């Protein structure tokens, strides 16, 4: 395994939320209020991703804050419920973030443009939706697999999505369906290379219902501008979190080395092998770990940092 840096402590990290709703669809606050909320909370980038409504403007950008073009596209169950297969609940939600790194070449939805919600007639309709989004230069994620109740094998049947939400804070606090680790791992185990992101899927913004400022993605790039952030997203120079910070992650001289904010323990999820949990002997917080890699038969590893408060960060997978 060659020496490789996955997260470099010498390069800045930018905090953002890709998944946000406002009164433009079923969110409870106006775009202006929501953008101010995230700005004041120290976020560096945000996408408003209302249902079937594209939001893409520079007018809220400031020195340490940029807006990315965003939209969430659902595919409705077929009206008489012949589809989807069986009686699964699932309704597939696909996420589009405009690829600002292409420098305005090619097709682009216009700010506040509404699109039709597609009817689910099976796998072809999911793929048609992804293709439509990619044709409009959107970077596509598959949202909240657990909330959607999609069978994880269906994730293998779609092509063109680059990431999935491993954590969706809104689904977590509202309906206990926020973590989609199983579904993501299933895809990875079967050779589907997907990055992970964590998001808020904010709808409510009240203290009782929360749903904002709970799931975020840290993107690593030398500068905070739309093109650099989108290039970094496409390369997977990012990690998902509900709290902890991963400061550095690299493979050096056959070891996985990580530095992170104070944590209770670290999981290395590996396929096909098992790796013991990393924690201190006396239970005191840890801020780094090293693991001599025995890559025999391993297809991929990924790391989970569990903070002192139980919150979590998820690294991207490293493939062998
Ligand atoms: Zn959704
Ligand atoms: Zn949503």
Short mmCIF file of C-alpha atoms in Angstrom, two decimals, residues 24 26 55 73 77 79 100 104 115 119 121 134 163 166 178 211 217 228 232 237 259 268 273 281 288 320:
data_model
loop_
_atom_site.label_atom_id
_atom_site.label_comp_id
_atom_site.label_asym_id
_atom_site.label_seq_id
_atom_site.Cartn_x
_atom_site.Cartn_y
_atom_site.Cartn_z
CA UNK A 24 -39.98 27.28 -1.08
CA UNK A 26 -41.96 22.02 2.85
CA UNK A 55 -31.87 27.27 -5.82
CA UNK A 73 -35.68 15.27 -6.54
CA UNK A 77 -44.38 5.66 -5.93
CA UNK A 79 -50.10 5.56 -8.08
CA UNK A 100 -19.52 24.82 -10.10
CA UNK A 104 -20.66 27.48 -16.36
CA UNK A 115 -39.08 20.50 -12.30
CA UNK A 119 -43.26 8.66 -11.22
CA UNK A 121 -41.93 2.82 -12.78
CA UNK A 134 -26.23 14.79 -14.55
CA UNK A 163 -22.22 9.61 -2.70
CA UNK A 166 -24.50 8.00 5.75
CA UNK A 178 -30.77 8.89 10.19
CA UNK A 211 -33.37 19.43 12.43
CA UNK A 217 -19.80 17.56 5.78
CA UNK A 228 -12.66 24.32 -5.53
CA UNK A 232 -13.01 18.45 -3.79
CA UNK A 237 -11.83 15.15 -0.25
CA UNK A 259 -5.57 12.50 14.30
CA UNK A 268 -12.17 0.66 11.62
CA UNK A 273 -11.77 -8.81 8.00
CA UNK A 281 -6.77 1.21 28.27
CA UNK A 288 -4.86 9.82 17.54
CA UNK A 320 -7.04 -1.78 -1.37
#
